[in-house]
Structures are given as structure tokens and as C-alpha cells.
Short mmCIF file of C-alpha atoms in Angstrom, two decimals:
data_model
loop_
_atom_site.label_atom_id
_atom_site.label_comp_id
_atom_site.label_asym_id
_atom_site.label_seq_id
_atom_site.Cartn_x
_atom_site.Cartn_y
_atom_site.Cartn_z
CA UNK L 1 -3.22 -25.22 -41.43
CA UNK L 2 -4.39 -28.73 -42.17
CA UNK L 3 -5.24 -29.25 -38.49
CA UNK L 4 -7.34 -26.08 -38.35
CA UNK L 5 -9.17 -26.93 -41.57
CA UNK L 6 -9.82 -30.47 -40.39
CA UNK L 7 -11.21 -29.18 -37.10
CA UNK L 8 -13.53 -26.80 -38.95
CA UNK L 9 -14.70 -29.49 -41.40
CA UNK L 10 -15.39 -32.00 -38.62
CA UNK L 11 -17.46 -29.45 -36.70
CA UNK L 12 -19.47 -28.66 -39.83
CA UNK L 13 -20.16 -32.36 -40.42
CA UNK L 14 -20.98 -33.21 -36.80
CA UNK L 15 -23.55 -30.42 -36.63
CA UNK L 16 -25.62 -32.36 -39.14
CA UNK L 17 -24.82 -35.98 -38.25
CA UNK L 18 -24.95 -36.05 -34.44
CA UNK L 19 -28.77 -36.48 -34.26
CA UNK L 20 -28.50 -39.63 -36.39
CA UNK L 21 -25.77 -40.97 -34.13
CA UNK L 22 -27.82 -40.33 -31.00
CA UNK L 23 -30.95 -41.95 -32.46
CA UNK L 24 -28.97 -44.96 -33.68
CA UNK L 25 -27.65 -45.59 -30.17
CA UNK L 26 -30.92 -44.95 -28.32
CA UNK L 27 -33.19 -47.14 -30.46
CA UNK L 28 -31.39 -50.44 -29.70
CA UNK L 29 -32.03 -49.85 -25.99
CA UNK L 30 -35.74 -49.91 -26.80
CA UNK L 31 -35.23 -53.20 -28.68
CA UNK L 32 -33.66 -54.71 -25.54
CA UNK L 33 -36.60 -53.47 -23.45
CA UNK L 34 -39.13 -54.98 -25.88
CA UNK L 35 -37.23 -58.27 -25.73
CA UNK L 36 -37.26 -58.36 -21.93
CA UNK L 37 -40.96 -57.57 -21.50
CA UNK L 38 -42.38 -59.53 -24.44
CA UNK L 39 -43.06 -62.61 -22.27
CA UNK L 40 -44.99 -60.68 -19.65
CA UNK L 41 -48.68 -61.66 -19.75
CA UNK L 42 -49.79 -58.04 -19.77
CA UNK L 43 -47.95 -57.46 -23.07
CA UNK L 44 -49.25 -60.60 -24.79
CA UNK L 45 -51.48 -58.58 -27.12
CA UNK L 46 -51.74 -57.91 -30.85
CA UNK L 47 -51.19 -54.19 -30.24
CA UNK L 48 -47.90 -54.81 -28.44
CA UNK L 49 -46.67 -57.15 -31.18
CA UNK L 50 -47.57 -54.61 -33.86
CA UNK L 51 -45.84 -51.84 -31.91
CA UNK L 52 -42.78 -54.03 -31.42
CA UNK L 53 -42.63 -54.84 -35.13
CA UNK L 54 -43.02 -51.20 -36.11
CA UNK L 55 -40.26 -50.20 -33.69
CA UNK L 56 -37.97 -52.87 -35.15
CA UNK L 57 -38.54 -51.52 -38.66
CA UNK L 58 -37.62 -48.03 -37.47
CA UNK L 59 -34.45 -49.43 -35.88
CA UNK L 60 -33.42 -51.20 -39.08
CA UNK L 61 -34.00 -47.97 -41.02
CA UNK L 62 -31.81 -46.14 -38.51
CA UNK L 63 -28.98 -48.59 -39.23
CA UNK L 64 -29.21 -47.78 -42.94
CA UNK L 65 -29.25 -44.06 -42.12
CA UNK L 66 -26.22 -44.52 -39.90
CA UNK L 67 -24.17 -45.54 -42.94
CA UNK L 68 -25.88 -43.64 -45.77
CA UNK L 69 -26.54 -40.28 -44.11
CA UNK L 70 -22.86 -39.47 -43.30
CA UNK L 71 -21.98 -40.18 -46.95
CA UNK L 72 -24.73 -37.84 -48.12
CA UNK L 73 -23.60 -35.18 -45.65
CA UNK L 74 -19.95 -35.41 -46.75
CA UNK L 75 -20.83 -35.18 -50.43
CA UNK L 76 -23.19 -32.25 -49.84
CA UNK L 77 -20.64 -30.44 -47.64
CA UNK L 78 -17.89 -30.83 -50.24
CA UNK L 79 -20.19 -29.68 -53.03
CA UNK L 80 -21.50 -26.66 -51.13
CA UNK L 81 -18.25 -25.51 -49.50
CA UNK L 82 -15.93 -26.14 -52.45
CA UNK L 83 -17.91 -25.99 -55.69
CA UNK L 84 -20.97 -23.77 -55.16
CA UNK L 85 -21.28 -20.13 -54.08
CA UNK L 86 -19.91 -20.86 -50.61
CA UNK L 87 -16.78 -22.15 -52.34
CA UNK L 88 -15.71 -18.54 -52.95
CA UNK L 89 -15.05 -18.14 -49.22
CA UNK L 90 -13.31 -21.50 -48.92
CA UNK L 91 -11.11 -21.23 -51.99
CA UNK L 92 -9.92 -17.70 -51.23
CA UNK L 93 -8.45 -18.76 -47.89
CA UNK L 94 -4.63 -18.65 -47.60
CA UNK L 95 -4.55 -22.44 -47.87
CA UNK L 96 -3.51 -24.56 -50.84
CA UNK L 97 -6.19 -26.42 -52.79
CA UNK L 98 -4.43 -29.66 -51.89
CA UNK L 99 -4.81 -28.93 -48.16
CA UNK L 100 -8.50 -28.08 -48.57
CA UNK L 101 -9.26 -31.33 -50.39
CA UNK L 102 -7.13 -33.45 -48.03
CA UNK L 103 -9.00 -31.98 -45.07
CA UNK L 104 -12.36 -32.87 -46.65
CA UNK L 105 -11.18 -36.41 -47.38
CA UNK L 106 -9.83 -37.02 -43.88
CA UNK L 107 -12.99 -35.58 -42.30
CA UNK L 108 -15.12 -37.90 -44.43
CA UNK L 109 -12.93 -40.86 -43.48
CA UNK L 110 -13.23 -40.07 -39.75
CA UNK L 111 -16.99 -39.64 -40.03
CA UNK L 112 -17.36 -42.95 -41.84
CA UNK L 113 -15.25 -44.76 -39.22
CA UNK L 114 -17.39 -43.32 -36.41
CA UNK L 115 -20.49 -44.56 -38.23
CA UNK L 116 -19.04 -48.07 -38.56
CA UNK L 117 -18.09 -48.21 -34.87
CA UNK L 118 -21.55 -47.02 -33.79
CA UNK L 119 -23.16 -49.47 -36.21
CA UNK L 120 -21.30 -52.37 -34.55
CA UNK L 121 -22.04 -51.11 -31.04
CA UNK L 122 -25.71 -50.73 -31.94
CA UNK L 123 -25.86 -54.36 -33.06
CA UNK L 124 -24.11 -55.45 -29.87
CA UNK L 125 -26.71 -53.64 -27.77
CA UNK L 126 -29.53 -55.41 -29.60
CA UNK L 127 -28.09 -58.90 -28.99
CA UNK L 128 -29.85 -60.17 -25.83
CA UNK L 129 -26.95 -62.33 -24.67
CA UNK L 130 -24.34 -59.62 -25.15
CA UNK L 131 -22.72 -58.13 -22.06
CA UNK L 132 -20.34 -55.16 -22.27
CA UNK L 133 -18.66 -56.19 -19.03
CA UNK L 134 -17.84 -59.60 -20.48
CA UNK L 135 -16.44 -57.94 -23.59
CA UNK L 136 -14.26 -55.65 -21.46
CA UNK L 137 -13.02 -58.61 -19.44
CA UNK L 138 -12.25 -60.57 -22.61
CA UNK L 139 -10.33 -57.69 -24.18
CA UNK L 140 -8.27 -57.02 -21.05
CA UNK L 141 -7.44 -60.68 -20.40
CA UNK L 142 -6.95 -61.77 -24.00
CA UNK L 143 -3.30 -62.51 -24.73
CA UNK L 144 -2.49 -61.12 -28.15
CA UNK L 145 0.35 -62.72 -30.06
CA UNK L 146 2.48 -60.57 -32.37
CA UNK L 147 0.90 -62.27 -35.39
CA UNK L 148 -2.62 -61.40 -34.21
CA UNK L 149 -1.57 -57.80 -33.56
CA UNK L 150 0.00 -57.50 -37.02
CA UNK L 151 -3.04 -59.13 -38.62
CA UNK L 152 -5.43 -56.75 -36.83
CA UNK L 153 -3.34 -53.70 -37.81
CA UNK L 154 -3.20 -54.81 -41.46
CA UNK L 155 -6.95 -55.44 -41.49
CA UNK L 156 -7.61 -51.95 -40.13
CA UNK L 157 -5.22 -50.43 -42.69
CA UNK L 158 -6.96 -52.35 -45.46
CA UNK L 159 -10.34 -51.01 -44.35
CA UNK L 160 -9.01 -47.45 -44.07
CA UNK L 161 -7.34 -47.46 -47.49
CA UNK L 162 -10.44 -48.99 -49.07
CA UNK L 163 -12.67 -46.25 -47.66
CA UNK L 164 -10.09 -43.62 -48.63
CA UNK L 165 -10.15 -44.87 -52.23
CA UNK L 166 -13.94 -44.59 -52.31
CA UNK L 167 -13.87 -41.05 -50.87
CA UNK L 168 -11.31 -39.86 -53.40
CA UNK L 169 -13.41 -41.42 -56.15
CA UNK L 170 -16.38 -39.34 -54.99
CA UNK L 171 -14.22 -36.20 -55.00
CA UNK L 172 -12.86 -36.90 -58.48
CA UNK L 173 -16.35 -37.55 -59.85
CA UNK L 174 -17.60 -34.22 -58.50
CA UNK L 175 -14.60 -32.40 -59.93
CA UNK L 176 -15.21 -33.93 -63.35
CA UNK L 177 -18.90 -33.03 -63.17
CA UNK L 178 -18.03 -29.39 -62.45
CA UNK L 179 -16.17 -29.14 -65.75
CA UNK L 180 -19.53 -29.06 -67.58
CA UNK L 181 -21.84 -26.08 -67.89
CA UNK L 182 -25.15 -27.84 -67.16
CA UNK L 183 -26.42 -30.80 -65.12
CA UNK L 184 -23.27 -30.83 -62.99
CA UNK L 185 -24.80 -32.91 -60.21
CA UNK L 186 -26.19 -35.57 -62.51
CA UNK L 187 -22.94 -35.73 -64.46
CA UNK L 188 -20.99 -36.09 -61.20
CA UNK L 189 -23.06 -39.17 -60.33
CA UNK L 190 -22.57 -40.49 -63.87
CA UNK L 191 -18.80 -39.98 -63.62
CA UNK L 192 -18.75 -41.89 -60.33
CA UNK L 193 -20.37 -44.92 -61.93
CA UNK L 194 -18.12 -44.62 -64.98
CA UNK L 195 -14.98 -44.52 -62.83
CA UNK L 196 -16.24 -47.45 -60.77
CA UNK L 197 -16.96 -49.43 -63.95
CA UNK L 198 -13.51 -48.64 -65.38
CA UNK L 199 -11.81 -49.78 -62.16
CA UNK L 200 -13.76 -53.04 -62.19
CA UNK L 201 -12.95 -53.51 -65.87
CA UNK L 202 -9.23 -53.03 -65.16
CA UNK L 203 -9.35 -55.65 -62.41
CA UNK L 204 -11.28 -58.01 -64.71
CA UNK L 205 -8.74 -57.58 -67.53
CA UNK L 206 -5.90 -58.19 -65.09
CA UNK L 207 -7.53 -61.40 -63.88
CA UNK L 208 -8.11 -62.50 -67.47
CA UNK L 209 -4.46 -61.86 -68.31
CA UNK L 210 -3.43 -63.75 -65.19
CA UNK L 211 -5.65 -66.67 -66.23
CA UNK L 212 -4.22 -66.72 -69.75
CA UNK L 213 -0.68 -66.54 -68.40
CA UNK L 214 -1.43 -69.48 -66.10
CA UNK L 215 -2.13 -71.63 -69.19
CA UNK L 216 1.44 -71.22 -70.41
CA UNK L 217 4.25 -73.45 -69.21
CA UNK L 218 6.04 -70.64 -67.38
CA UNK L 219 2.79 -69.41 -65.87
CA UNK L 220 1.94 -72.92 -64.71
CA UNK L 221 5.29 -73.28 -62.94
CA UNK L 222 4.93 -69.86 -61.31
CA UNK L 223 1.36 -70.59 -60.19
CA UNK L 224 2.35 -74.02 -58.89
CA UNK L 225 5.27 -72.52 -57.01
CA UNK L 226 3.01 -69.88 -55.43
CA UNK L 227 0.45 -72.49 -54.37
CA UNK L 228 3.20 -74.57 -52.83
CA UNK L 229 4.53 -71.50 -51.01
CA UNK L 230 1.03 -70.55 -49.83
CA UNK L 231 0.32 -74.04 -48.49
CA UNK L 232 3.57 -74.06 -46.52
CA UNK L 233 3.60 -70.42 -45.43
CA UNK L 234 -0.01 -69.39 -44.82
CA UNK L 235 0.93 -66.49 -42.54
CA UNK L 236 3.40 -64.99 -45.00
CA UNK L 237 0.87 -65.41 -47.83
CA UNK L 238 -1.75 -63.52 -45.83
CA UNK L 239 0.75 -60.71 -45.25
CA UNK L 240 1.49 -60.51 -48.98
CA UNK L 241 -2.22 -60.38 -49.87
CA UNK L 242 -2.91 -57.69 -47.26
CA UNK L 243 0.13 -55.64 -48.28
CA UNK L 244 -0.72 -55.78 -52.00
CA UNK L 245 -4.36 -54.85 -51.33
CA UNK L 246 -3.37 -51.94 -49.07
CA UNK L 247 -0.84 -50.69 -51.61
CA UNK L 248 -3.42 -50.94 -54.41
CA UNK L 249 -6.08 -49.01 -52.49
CA UNK L 250 -3.60 -46.38 -51.38
CA UNK L 251 -2.21 -45.95 -54.91
CA UNK L 252 -5.69 -45.59 -56.38
CA UNK L 253 -6.64 -43.05 -53.71
CA UNK L 254 -3.50 -40.97 -54.26
CA UNK L 255 -4.02 -41.00 -58.05
CA UNK L 256 -7.67 -39.91 -57.70
CA UNK L 257 -6.69 -37.21 -55.21
CA UNK L 258 -3.88 -35.90 -57.43
CA UNK L 259 -6.17 -35.69 -60.46
CA UNK L 260 -8.81 -33.87 -58.39
CA UNK L 261 -6.26 -31.30 -57.18
CA UNK L 262 -4.97 -30.79 -60.73
CA UNK L 263 -8.49 -30.26 -62.08
CA UNK L 264 -9.33 -27.79 -59.30
CA UNK L 265 -6.15 -25.80 -59.98
CA UNK L 266 -6.13 -25.83 -63.79
CA UNK L 267 -9.63 -26.57 -65.11
CA UNK L 268 -12.02 -24.95 -62.62
CA UNK L 269 -12.40 -21.34 -61.60
CA UNK L 270 -13.36 -21.89 -57.96
CA UNK L 271 -12.38 -18.43 -56.77
#
């Protein structure tokens, strides 16, 4: 059932986001055209320069929309299909609340990844010296070592778990906002900032405790031993940092998701 729900959610999101994706990929082609013809004598006019500048501003705005609009669409889709009147149809389906929320989270993650990929491709198209054929040749002839493959995989996992944590934070904030009678939308936004502040405060307290522990004799020896290990084993240290960060993001995301499911099952009447 998760596959069917995910397919339905992705279709609902793409119906709203595809125009932004198309515009974001077409506009950089115009930037390349402006760059190629700007030295032609016939285009050496104030009108052409003004038009070129205006077009560039529109392109930059499209890059912002490429990242922001999918987030807005995902939040609005979750709110409308799960928490408002339309939620009656969604929540009465023969699917568990956990499956419904997981589907929304995965769909949001996929949409965000597509936006990031198109954002990078759009920037590549704008770069005058960039050539897709050269990139293809480089990728096919580049000899990856096992360390580079592992590093790339860990980096991708770190990015995915980081985005997943942010998505689950959005979901939890909206669930908490729905527990109030009035101003649910505003309170959802307020809860998001509160949760974000609490998470930053926890990290700050942890770093403070780590700093205080480093002032002790035992802490000094442990810190000195770690620095010695890191200087001698840079690759292993990078693996440890990546693994800890991935585990932290994944744990936070699972906790937020679990709390959201519990609230939807026990504190909200979504049916």
C-alpha cells in the first residue's frame, strides 16, 4: 500500500510543481543566448542591456522558486490532504496512519532531491564554459577508488538524512499546531521555530559540556588522543564524522516521525 500511496502523492505534487521545473530549465538557455550575442554590434544598446539585466533577475528568482516552491507545495499538500476537510477521505482509507505519513515524507524528500538536481543543472547551463559532453566524458573515464565511492555514498546519505529530518520536523510542527482550536497555521509555524530552537539549544549544550569536559585531565587526554588519531587516520576520522552525523539525523527524523504518528492516532480526530 505504501507504493500506491507514494505514487498518488507524487502525482499530486508534480501536477503543481512541473511548471516551475520547466521554467527553471528553460530560462538558463536564454542566459546562454544573451551571453553569446552580447558582443554583437547590433545588440550594443542600452535597451538590450536593460532587457538582459531584467531577464537575469527573473532567472535568479526562478532559482529561489525552484527550492522554495516545492517546500510550500509539500506543506500545503500535507495540510490539505491530512488535516483539513480533504483529510476525511485520506484518513478513512484502509491504510495505517504511519503509512500515510511515511508516504508524504518520502514524496517530499523525492521532490526536494529533484529540485536540487535541477538547480545544479540550471547553474551548469548558465556557465559559458560548461560542456555537457565534457562532463559525460569525465564521468565515464574517471577511475573511482573505493574510498571515493564510499565517501560519495556517505555524503549522499548525509544529505538525505538531513533533508528527512527537516521534513519530519515540518510534519511534527503541523501536528502540534492542529492540537489547538484556533490559529492552527500560525501555531504550526511557531512550533517549527520552537522545535528548531530547541534542537540548536541541545547541540549548543552538548558542545558546552564537551568543552568543559575537555578542561579536565581525563578530557584532555581523550581529546589529545582523538586529535592524534585524526592526524594519523584522516580517512577513518571522516568516516566516523559522517557516520555519527547520519545516525544523528536519522534518529532525529525517526523520533519526530514517531511523535507525529502518535499525535495523529491519539490526540487528533482526523476521521
